[in-house]
Coordinates of C-alpha atoms in Angstrom, one line a residue:
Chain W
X1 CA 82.3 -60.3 187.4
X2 CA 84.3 -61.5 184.2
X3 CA 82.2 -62.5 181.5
X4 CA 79.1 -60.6 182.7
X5 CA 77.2 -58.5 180.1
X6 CA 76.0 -54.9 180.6
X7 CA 72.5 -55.3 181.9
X8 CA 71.8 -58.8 183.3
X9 CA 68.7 -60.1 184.9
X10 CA 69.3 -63.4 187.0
X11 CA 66.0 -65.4 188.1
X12 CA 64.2 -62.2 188.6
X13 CA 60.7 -62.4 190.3
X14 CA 58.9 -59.3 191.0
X15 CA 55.9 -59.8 193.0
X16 CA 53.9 -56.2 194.2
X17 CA 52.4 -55.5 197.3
X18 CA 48.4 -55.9 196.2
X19 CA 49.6 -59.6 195.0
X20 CA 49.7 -59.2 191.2
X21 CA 52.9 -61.3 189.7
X22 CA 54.7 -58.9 187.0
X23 CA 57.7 -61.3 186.5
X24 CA 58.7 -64.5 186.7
X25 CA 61.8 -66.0 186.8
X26 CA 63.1 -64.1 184.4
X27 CA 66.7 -64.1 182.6
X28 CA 67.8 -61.7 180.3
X29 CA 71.3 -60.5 179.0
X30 CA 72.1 -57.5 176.8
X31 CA 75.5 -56.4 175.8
X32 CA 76.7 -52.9 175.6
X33 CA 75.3 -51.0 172.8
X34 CA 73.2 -53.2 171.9
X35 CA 69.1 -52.0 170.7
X36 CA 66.4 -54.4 172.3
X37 CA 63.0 -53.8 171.7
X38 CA 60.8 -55.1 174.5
X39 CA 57.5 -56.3 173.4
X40 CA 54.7 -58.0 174.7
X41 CA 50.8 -57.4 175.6
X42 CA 49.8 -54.5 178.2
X43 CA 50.6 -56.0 181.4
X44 CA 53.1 -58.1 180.0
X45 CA 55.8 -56.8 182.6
X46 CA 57.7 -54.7 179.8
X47 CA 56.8 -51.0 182.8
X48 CA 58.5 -53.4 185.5
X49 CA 61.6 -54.9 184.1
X50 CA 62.4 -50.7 182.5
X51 CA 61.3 -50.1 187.0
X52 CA 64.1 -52.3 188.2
X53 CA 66.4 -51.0 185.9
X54 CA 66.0 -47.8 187.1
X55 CA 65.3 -49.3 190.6
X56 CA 62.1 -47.5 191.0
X57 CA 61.2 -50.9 192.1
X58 CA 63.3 -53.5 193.7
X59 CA 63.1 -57.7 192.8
X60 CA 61.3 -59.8 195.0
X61 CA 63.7 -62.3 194.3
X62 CA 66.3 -62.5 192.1
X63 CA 69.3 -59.5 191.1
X64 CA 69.5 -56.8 188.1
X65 CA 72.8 -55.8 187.1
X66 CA 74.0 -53.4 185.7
X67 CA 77.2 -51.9 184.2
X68 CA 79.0 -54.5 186.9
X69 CA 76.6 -53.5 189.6
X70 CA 74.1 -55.3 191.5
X71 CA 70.8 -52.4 191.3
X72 CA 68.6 -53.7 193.4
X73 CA 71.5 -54.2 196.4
X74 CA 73.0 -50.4 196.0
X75 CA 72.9 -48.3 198.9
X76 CA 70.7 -45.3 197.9
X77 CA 73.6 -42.6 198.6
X78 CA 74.5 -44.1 195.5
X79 CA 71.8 -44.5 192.9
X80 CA 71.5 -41.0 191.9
X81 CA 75.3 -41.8 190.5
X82 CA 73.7 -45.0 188.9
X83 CA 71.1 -42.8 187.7
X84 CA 73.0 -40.1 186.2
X85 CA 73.9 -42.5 183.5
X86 CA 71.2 -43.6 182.3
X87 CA 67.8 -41.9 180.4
X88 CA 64.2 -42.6 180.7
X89 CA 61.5 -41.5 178.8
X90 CA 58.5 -42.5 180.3
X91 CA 55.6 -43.8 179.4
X92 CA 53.8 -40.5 181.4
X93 CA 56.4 -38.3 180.1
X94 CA 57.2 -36.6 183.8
X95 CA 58.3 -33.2 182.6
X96 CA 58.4 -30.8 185.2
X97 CA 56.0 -28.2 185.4
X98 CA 57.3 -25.5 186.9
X99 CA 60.0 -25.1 184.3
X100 CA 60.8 -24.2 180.8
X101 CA 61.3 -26.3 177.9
X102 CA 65.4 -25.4 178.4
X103 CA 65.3 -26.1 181.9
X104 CA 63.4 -29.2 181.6
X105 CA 65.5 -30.8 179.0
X106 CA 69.1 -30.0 181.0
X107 CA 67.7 -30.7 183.9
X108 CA 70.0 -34.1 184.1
X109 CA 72.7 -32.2 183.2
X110 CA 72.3 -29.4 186.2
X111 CA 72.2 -32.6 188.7
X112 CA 75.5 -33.4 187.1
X113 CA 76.7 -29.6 188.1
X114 CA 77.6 -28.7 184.4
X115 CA 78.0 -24.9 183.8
X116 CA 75.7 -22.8 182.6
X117 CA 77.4 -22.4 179.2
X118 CA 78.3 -26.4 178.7
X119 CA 74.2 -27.1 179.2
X120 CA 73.7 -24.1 176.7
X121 CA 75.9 -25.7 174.3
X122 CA 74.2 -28.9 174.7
X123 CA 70.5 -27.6 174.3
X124 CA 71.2 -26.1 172.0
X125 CA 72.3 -28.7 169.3
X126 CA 69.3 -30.8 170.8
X127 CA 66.4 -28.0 170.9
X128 CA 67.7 -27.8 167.0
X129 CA 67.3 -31.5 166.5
X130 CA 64.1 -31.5 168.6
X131 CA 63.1 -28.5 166.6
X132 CA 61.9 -26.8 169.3
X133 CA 64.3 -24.0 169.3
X134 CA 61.7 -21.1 169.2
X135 CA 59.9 -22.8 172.5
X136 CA 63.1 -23.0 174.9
X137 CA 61.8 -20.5 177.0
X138 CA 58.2 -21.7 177.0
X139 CA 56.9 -23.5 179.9
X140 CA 56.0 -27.2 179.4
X141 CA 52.8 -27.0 179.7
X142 CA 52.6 -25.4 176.7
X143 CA 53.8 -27.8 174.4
X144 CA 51.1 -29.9 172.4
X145 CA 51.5 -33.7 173.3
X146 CA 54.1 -34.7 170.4
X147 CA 56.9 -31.7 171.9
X148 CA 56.2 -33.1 175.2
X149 CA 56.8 -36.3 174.0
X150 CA 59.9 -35.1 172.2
X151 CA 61.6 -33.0 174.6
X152 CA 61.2 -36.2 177.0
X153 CA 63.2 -38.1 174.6
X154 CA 65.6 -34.7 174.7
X155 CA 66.0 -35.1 177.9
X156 CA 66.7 -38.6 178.1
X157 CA 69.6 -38.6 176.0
X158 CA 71.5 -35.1 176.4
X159 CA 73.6 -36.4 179.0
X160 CA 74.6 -39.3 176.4
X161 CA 74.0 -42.0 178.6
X162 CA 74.9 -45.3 178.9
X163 CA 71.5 -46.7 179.0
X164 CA 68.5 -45.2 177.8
X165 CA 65.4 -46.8 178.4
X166 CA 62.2 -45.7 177.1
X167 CA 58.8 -46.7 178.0
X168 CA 56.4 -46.7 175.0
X169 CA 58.2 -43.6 173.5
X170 CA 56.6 -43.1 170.6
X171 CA 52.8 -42.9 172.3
X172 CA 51.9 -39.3 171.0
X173 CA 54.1 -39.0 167.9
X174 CA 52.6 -39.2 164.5
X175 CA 54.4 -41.7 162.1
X176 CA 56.9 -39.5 160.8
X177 CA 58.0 -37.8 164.2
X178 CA 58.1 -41.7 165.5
X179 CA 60.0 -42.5 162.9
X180 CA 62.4 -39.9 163.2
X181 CA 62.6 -40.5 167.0
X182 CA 63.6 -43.6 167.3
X183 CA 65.9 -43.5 163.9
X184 CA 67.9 -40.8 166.7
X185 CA 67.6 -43.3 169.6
X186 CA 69.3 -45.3 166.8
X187 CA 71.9 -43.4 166.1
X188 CA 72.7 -42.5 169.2
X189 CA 73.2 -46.2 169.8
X190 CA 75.0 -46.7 167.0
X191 CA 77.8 -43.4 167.3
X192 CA 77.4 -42.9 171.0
X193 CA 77.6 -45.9 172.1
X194 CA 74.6 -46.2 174.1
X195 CA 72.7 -49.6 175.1
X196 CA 69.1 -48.9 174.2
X197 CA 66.0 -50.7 175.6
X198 CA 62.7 -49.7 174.6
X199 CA 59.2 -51.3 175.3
X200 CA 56.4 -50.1 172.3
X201 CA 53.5 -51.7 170.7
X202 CA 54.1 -49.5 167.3
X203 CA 54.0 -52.5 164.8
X204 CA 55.1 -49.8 162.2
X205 CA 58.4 -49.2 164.3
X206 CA 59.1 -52.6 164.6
X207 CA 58.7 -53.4 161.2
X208 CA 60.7 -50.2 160.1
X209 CA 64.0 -50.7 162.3
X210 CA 66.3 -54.1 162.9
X211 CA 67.5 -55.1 166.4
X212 CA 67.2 -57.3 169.2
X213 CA 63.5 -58.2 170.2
X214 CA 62.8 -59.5 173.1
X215 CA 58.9 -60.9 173.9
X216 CA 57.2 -60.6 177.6
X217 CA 53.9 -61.9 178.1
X218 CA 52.4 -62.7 181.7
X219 CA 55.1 -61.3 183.3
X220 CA 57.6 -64.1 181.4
X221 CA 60.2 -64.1 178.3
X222 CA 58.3 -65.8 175.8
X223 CA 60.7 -65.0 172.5
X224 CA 63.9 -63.7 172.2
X225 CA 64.6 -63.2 168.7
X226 CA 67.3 -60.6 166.3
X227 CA 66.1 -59.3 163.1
X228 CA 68.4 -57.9 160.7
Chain L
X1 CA 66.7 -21.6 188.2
X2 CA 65.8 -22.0 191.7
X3 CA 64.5 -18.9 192.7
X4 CA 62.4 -18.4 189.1
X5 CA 60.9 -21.7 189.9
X6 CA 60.5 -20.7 193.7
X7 CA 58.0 -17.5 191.9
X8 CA 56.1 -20.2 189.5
X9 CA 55.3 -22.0 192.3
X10 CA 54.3 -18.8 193.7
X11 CA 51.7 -17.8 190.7
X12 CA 50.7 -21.4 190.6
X13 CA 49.7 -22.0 194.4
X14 CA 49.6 -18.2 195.6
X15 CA 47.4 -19.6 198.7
X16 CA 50.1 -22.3 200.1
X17 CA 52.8 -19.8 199.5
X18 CA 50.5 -17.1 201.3
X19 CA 50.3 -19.1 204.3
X20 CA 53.6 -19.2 204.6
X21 CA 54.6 -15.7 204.6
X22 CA 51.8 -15.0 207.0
X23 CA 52.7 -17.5 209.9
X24 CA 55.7 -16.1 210.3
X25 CA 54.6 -12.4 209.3
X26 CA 51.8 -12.2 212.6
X27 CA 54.7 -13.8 214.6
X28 CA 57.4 -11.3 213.5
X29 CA 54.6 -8.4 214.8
X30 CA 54.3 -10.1 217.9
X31 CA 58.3 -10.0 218.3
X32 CA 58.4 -6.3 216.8
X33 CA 56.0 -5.9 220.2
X34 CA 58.7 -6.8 222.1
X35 CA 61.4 -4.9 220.3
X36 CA 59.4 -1.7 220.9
X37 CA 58.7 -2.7 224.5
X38 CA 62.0 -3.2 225.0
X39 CA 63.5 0.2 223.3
X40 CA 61.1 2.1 225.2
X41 CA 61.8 0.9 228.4
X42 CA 65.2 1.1 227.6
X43 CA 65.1 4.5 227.0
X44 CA 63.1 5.7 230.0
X45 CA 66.2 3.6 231.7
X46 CA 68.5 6.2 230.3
X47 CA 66.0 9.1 230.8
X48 CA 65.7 8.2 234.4
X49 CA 69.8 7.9 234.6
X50 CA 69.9 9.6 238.3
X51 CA 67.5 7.4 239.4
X52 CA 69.2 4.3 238.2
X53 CA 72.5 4.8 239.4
X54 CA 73.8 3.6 242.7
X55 CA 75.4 5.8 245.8
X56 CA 77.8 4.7 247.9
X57 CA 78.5 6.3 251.1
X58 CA 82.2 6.0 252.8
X59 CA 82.5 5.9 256.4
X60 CA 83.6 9.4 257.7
X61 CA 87.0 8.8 258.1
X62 CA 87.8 8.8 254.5
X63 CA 90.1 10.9 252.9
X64 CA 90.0 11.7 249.3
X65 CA 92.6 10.0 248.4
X66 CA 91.6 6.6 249.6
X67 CA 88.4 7.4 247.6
X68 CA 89.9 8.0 244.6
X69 CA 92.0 4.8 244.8
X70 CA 88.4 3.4 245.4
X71 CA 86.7 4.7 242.5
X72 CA 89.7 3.7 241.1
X73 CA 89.5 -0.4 241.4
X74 CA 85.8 0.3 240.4
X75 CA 86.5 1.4 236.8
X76 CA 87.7 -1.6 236.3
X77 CA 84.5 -3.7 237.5
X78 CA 82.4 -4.7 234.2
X79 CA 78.9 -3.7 235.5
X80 CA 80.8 -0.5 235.8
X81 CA 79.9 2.4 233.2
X82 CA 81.1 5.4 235.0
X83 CA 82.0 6.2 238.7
X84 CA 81.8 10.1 239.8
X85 CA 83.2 11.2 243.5
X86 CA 80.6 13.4 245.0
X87 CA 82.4 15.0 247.6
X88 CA 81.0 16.0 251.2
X89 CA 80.7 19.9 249.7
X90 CA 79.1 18.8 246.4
X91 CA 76.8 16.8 248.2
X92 CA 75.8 20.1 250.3
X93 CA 75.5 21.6 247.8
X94 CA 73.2 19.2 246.0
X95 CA 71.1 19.3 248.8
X96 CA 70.5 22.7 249.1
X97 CA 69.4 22.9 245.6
X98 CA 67.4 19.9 245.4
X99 CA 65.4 21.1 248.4
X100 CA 65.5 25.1 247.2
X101 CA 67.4 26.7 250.4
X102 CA 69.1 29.0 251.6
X103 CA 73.2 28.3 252.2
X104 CA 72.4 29.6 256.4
X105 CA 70.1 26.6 256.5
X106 CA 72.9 24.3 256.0
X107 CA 76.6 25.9 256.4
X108 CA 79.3 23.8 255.4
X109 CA 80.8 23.1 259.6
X110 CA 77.4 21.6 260.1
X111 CA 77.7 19.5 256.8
X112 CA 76.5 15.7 257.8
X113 CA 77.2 14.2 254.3
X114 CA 79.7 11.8 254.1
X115 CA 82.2 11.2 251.1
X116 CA 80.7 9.5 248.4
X117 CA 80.1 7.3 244.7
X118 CA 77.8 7.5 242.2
X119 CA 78.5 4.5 239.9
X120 CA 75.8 3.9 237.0
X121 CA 75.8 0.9 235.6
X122 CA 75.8 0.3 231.2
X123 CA 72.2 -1.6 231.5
X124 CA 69.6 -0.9 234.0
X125 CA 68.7 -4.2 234.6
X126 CA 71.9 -4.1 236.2
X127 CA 71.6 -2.0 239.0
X128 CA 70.7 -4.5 241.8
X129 CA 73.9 -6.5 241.0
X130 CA 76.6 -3.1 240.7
X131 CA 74.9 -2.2 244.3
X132 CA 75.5 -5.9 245.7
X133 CA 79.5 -5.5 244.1
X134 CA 79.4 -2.7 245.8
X135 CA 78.1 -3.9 249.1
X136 CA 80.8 -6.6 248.6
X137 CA 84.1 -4.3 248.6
X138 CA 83.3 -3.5 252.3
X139 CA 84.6 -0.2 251.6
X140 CA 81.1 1.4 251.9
X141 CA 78.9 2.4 255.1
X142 CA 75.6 2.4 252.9
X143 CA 75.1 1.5 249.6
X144 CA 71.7 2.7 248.0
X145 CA 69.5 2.8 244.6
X146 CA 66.7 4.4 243.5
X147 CA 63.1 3.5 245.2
X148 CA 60.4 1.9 245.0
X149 CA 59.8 3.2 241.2
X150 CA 63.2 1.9 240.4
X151 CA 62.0 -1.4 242.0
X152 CA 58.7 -0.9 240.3
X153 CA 60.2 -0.2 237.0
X154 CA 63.4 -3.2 237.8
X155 CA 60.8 -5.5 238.2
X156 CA 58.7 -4.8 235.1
X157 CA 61.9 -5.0 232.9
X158 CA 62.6 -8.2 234.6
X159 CA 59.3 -9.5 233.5
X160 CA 59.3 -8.1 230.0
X161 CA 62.6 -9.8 229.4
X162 CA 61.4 -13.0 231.2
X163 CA 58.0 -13.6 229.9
X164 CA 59.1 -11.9 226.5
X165 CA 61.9 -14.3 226.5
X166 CA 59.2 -17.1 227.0
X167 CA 56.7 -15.8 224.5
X168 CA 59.2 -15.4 221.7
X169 CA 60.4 -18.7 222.4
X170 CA 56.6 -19.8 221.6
X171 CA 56.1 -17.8 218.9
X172 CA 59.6 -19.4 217.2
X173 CA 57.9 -22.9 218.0
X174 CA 54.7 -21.8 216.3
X175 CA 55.6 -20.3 212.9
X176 CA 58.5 -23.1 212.5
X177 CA 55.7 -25.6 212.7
X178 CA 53.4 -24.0 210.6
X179 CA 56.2 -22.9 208.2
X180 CA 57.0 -26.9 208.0
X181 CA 53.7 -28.2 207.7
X182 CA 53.0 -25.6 204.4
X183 CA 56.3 -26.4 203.0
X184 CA 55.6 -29.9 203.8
X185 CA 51.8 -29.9 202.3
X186 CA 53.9 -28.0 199.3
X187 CA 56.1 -31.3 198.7
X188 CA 53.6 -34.2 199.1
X189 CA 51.7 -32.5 196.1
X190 CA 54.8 -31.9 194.5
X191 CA 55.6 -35.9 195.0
X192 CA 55.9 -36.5 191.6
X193 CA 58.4 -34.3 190.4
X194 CA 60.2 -35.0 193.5
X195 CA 60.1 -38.8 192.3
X196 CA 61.1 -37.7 188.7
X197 CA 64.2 -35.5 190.3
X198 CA 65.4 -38.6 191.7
X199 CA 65.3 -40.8 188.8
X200 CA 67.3 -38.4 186.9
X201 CA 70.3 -38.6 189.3
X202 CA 69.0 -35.8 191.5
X203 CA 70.6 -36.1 195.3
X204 CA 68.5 -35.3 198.4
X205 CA 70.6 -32.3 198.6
X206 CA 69.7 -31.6 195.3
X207 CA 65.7 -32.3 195.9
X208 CA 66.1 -30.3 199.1
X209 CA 67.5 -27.1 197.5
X210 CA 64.2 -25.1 195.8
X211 CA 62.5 -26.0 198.8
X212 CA 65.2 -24.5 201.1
X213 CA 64.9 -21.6 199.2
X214 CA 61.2 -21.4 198.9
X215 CA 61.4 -21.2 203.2
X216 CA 64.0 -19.0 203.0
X217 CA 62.6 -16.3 200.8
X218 CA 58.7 -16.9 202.5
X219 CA 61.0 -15.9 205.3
X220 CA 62.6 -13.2 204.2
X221 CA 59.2 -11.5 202.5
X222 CA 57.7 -11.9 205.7
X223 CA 60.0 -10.2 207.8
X224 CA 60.2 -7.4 205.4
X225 CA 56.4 -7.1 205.4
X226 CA 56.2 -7.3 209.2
X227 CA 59.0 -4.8 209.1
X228 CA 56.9 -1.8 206.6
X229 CA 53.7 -2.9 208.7
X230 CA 55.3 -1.9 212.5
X231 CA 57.1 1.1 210.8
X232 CA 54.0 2.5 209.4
X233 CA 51.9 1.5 213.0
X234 CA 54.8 2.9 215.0
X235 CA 55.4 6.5 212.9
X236 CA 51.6 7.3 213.2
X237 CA 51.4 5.8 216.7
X238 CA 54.2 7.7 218.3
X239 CA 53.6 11.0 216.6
X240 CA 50.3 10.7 218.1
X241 CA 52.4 10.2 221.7
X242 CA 54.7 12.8 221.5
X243 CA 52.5 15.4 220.7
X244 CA 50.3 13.6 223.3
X245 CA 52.6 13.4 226.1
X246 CA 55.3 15.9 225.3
X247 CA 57.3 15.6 228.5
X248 CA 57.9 11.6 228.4
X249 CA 60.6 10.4 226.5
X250 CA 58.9 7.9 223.9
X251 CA 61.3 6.0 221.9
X252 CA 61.5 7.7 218.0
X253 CA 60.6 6.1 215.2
X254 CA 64.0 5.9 214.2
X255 CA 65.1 4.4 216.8
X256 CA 63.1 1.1 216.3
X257 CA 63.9 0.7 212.0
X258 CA 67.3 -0.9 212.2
X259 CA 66.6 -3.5 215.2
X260 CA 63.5 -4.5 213.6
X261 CA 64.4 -4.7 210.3
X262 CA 67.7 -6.6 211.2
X263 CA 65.5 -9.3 213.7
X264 CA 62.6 -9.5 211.1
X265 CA 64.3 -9.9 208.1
X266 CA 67.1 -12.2 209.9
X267 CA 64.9 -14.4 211.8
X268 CA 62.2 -14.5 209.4
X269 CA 64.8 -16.2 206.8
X270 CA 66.0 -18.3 209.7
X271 CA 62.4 -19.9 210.7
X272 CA 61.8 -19.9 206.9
X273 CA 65.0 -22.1 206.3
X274 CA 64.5 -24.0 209.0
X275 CA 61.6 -24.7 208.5
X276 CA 62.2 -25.8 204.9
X277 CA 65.1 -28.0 205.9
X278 CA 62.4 -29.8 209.0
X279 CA 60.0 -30.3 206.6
X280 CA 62.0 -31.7 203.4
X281 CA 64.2 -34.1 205.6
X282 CA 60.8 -35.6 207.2
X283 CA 59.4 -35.8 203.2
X284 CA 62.6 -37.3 201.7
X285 CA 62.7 -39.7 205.1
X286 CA 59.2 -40.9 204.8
X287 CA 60.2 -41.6 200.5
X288 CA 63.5 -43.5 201.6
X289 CA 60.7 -45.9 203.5
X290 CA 58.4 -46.4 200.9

């Protein structure tokens, strides 16, 4: 275990059922805290490697690690614990219908079992932020595609995480709002401490913000590169 | 939160949530059937007392005081309710007025009744088994109850309670299956956000819980609506009854609102939340195998 990085993926295939090969052989280390940017083509395998992070898939050969565990071998009593420290925005955005903004954006904080008043003192700093105060009580479906998008990104970090990782997060934002979004994923990086990986096509993004950037194509690492 | 999101999904999907309430609403009127049933006959029992209790004749040689030490050891039996010593003048005298006549038709030094019991038992359903006890003792020449209307009437309460017992029993199966196949049908369309609840850190428990509720409250709303449905049936039924039939001794409305409310209400939330918990585990099992 000594020596071993946050996130590690060692020799990791990933093969799915109808036969199409998303990785191969793939070896990747990211330290804690660290910013990667995962790039590459659509279908490059950027959805997969965030999938066996969050071990909504499973290797077909190979292990992910994570934070000193092996996430494709836990027992699945345990993965919501795994889960509950990390934050995904996805690339569908997955808010829940059936409830408010509020409830949708402390919704990982009620599978923690936080009081009432600790996830009201936590929205509330991030509903400011979000500047979606005036909606809290609004139901998602509401929202026009950039709030969704940004009360996604709400909800993925109010819990502060260790690992956020966000599928393409910047999809409906206009340039400003994506600017501003990931300049917080950033931040929160930076003064939170939080190990950050994050798959986009937004050139402007890329060329706006340093970090770790790390290229997939065909389902293989073809670059890993750092700009400062 | 979970009960305001149990009435979203309500005014989203009124139709599944519907179908739910009335699976186990038509069943709750088919036990409210039963309830009434049941009161009624129960209070013709109690109407009918004389006729439902048992006698007990002693042999002749008696005395009053080995009777009383008799009726005695009897109190203490638990099919036992009461035990009255109808002596060989009250018995006379019974007679005589039973059968309107005169006391020259029988004076008392030509008296042929024997000392006796009358033990009534605390349910009717009962009888047979207080008069076999009593058989048992072997301090009795004869022990006798009712006639064939008692029989009659034993043996319909017999097969109310049996083939009530068995038709409840099928209509528990029924709306549980129903009630787990709508909150089932509510959870594979629901798939997603049951998916999205895991990936947040969400346990099954967690998962399981709006659904749990959802059961429980279609439960509840059920049994409450079953319960203002037979109220309403019953009040305008059994007026009709009583002023129908004066002289037979329906069961009052009253009489029928706390039982039914309390067996509604309790096992409508009970097949709800059962139901629920059936149906989630088998959703949340068949996820684990994906």
């Amino acid at each position: 275990m000594e020596g071993m990085e946050f996130l590690e993926f060692r020799r990791v295939y990933k093969i799915y059922h109808n036969g199409v090969r998303a990785l191969t052989n793939i070896n990747l280390s990211v330290r804690e805290g660290e910013f990667v940017f995962l790039l590459g083509p659509t279908g490059a395998g950027k959805s997969t490697v965030m999938k066996l992070l969050s071990r909504e898939e499973v290797p077909s050969a190979g292990d992910v690690w994570l934070d000193g565990f092996r996430v494709n071998r836990l027992e699945d009593d345990h993965l919501p614990y795994l889960r509950r420290n990390m934050g995904i925005v996805f690339q569908d955005l997955r808010l829940l219908p059936m409830r408010t903004v509020f409830e949708n954006l402390v919704f990982p904080l009620e599978v923690m079992g936080l009081r009432r008043t600790v996830m009201n003192r936590y929205a509330r700093e991030v509903l400011e932020v979000l500047d979606l105060e005036e909606k809290r009580n609004h139901l998602v479906e509401w929202l026009s595609g950039g709030e969704k998008q940004k009360l996604c990104v709400g909800r993925a970090v109010i819990h502060q995480p260790k690992l956020v990782l966000a599928d393409e997060p910047t999809g409906n934002l206009d340039g400003h709002s994506a600017y501003e979004m990931v300049s917080g994923l950033f931040q929160l990086c930076r003064e939170g401490g939080s190990t950050v990986v994050m798959a986009t096509h937004n050139e402007r993004i890329l060329k706006a913000f340093p970090g770790r950037r790390v290229y997939l194509d065909r389902g293989e690492i073809v670059r890993d590169s750092f700009r400062e | 939160m979970f009960v305001r999101e149990v009435f979203r999904r309500f005014r989203r999907n009124p139709q599944l949530f519907l179908m739910g309430i009335l699976s186990i609403f038509f069943t709750q009127l088919i036990v409210n059937v039963f309830i009434v049933g049941y009161l009624e006959l129960d209070k013709l029992g109690t109407f009918r007392g004389d006729a439902f209790s048992v006698r007990a004749y002693f042999p002749d040689d008696v005395t009053t005081g080995q009777a009383e030490e008799v009726a005695e050891r009897l109190r203490g039996y638990p099919e036992v309710a009461e035990v009255t010593i109808v002596s060989r003048e009250q018995a006379r005298l019974k007679f005589l007025e039973y059968f309107d006549l005169r006391e020259e038709d029988l004076p008392p030094e030509e008296n042929p009744f024997p000392l006796s019991v009358e033990a009534a038992s605390p349910r009717v359903e009962d009888v047979p088994s207080l008069a076999e006890r009593l058989r048992e003792t072997g301090s009795f020449d004869e022990v006798l109850y009712g006639g064939r209307n008692v029989e009659l009437f034993l043996r319909f309460y017999q097969m109310l309670l049996s083939t009530g017992g068995v038709i409840l029993l099928g209509v528990f199966v029924f709306s549980l299956v129903v009630i787990t196949n709508v909150i089932r049908i509510s959870m594979q369309s629901r798939e997603h956000e049951i998916q999205v609840c895991g990936l947040m850190g969400a346990t099954e428990r967690f998962i399981r819980r709006p659904y749990l509720y959802e059961g429980f409250l279609q439960g509840i709303f059920a049994g409450l609506a079953a319960f203002v449905v037979t109220y309403l049936v019953a009040d305008f039924t059994l007026e009709f009854l009583h002023a129908a039939f004066p002289f037979f001794p329906w069961v009052e409305t009253e009489d029928i609102l706390v039982p039914t409310l309390v067996v509604n209400t309790a096992m409508g939330g009970f097949v709800g939340f059962l139901g629920s918990f059936v149906a989630s585990n088998a959703v949340l099992r068949g996820k684990r195998r994906q």
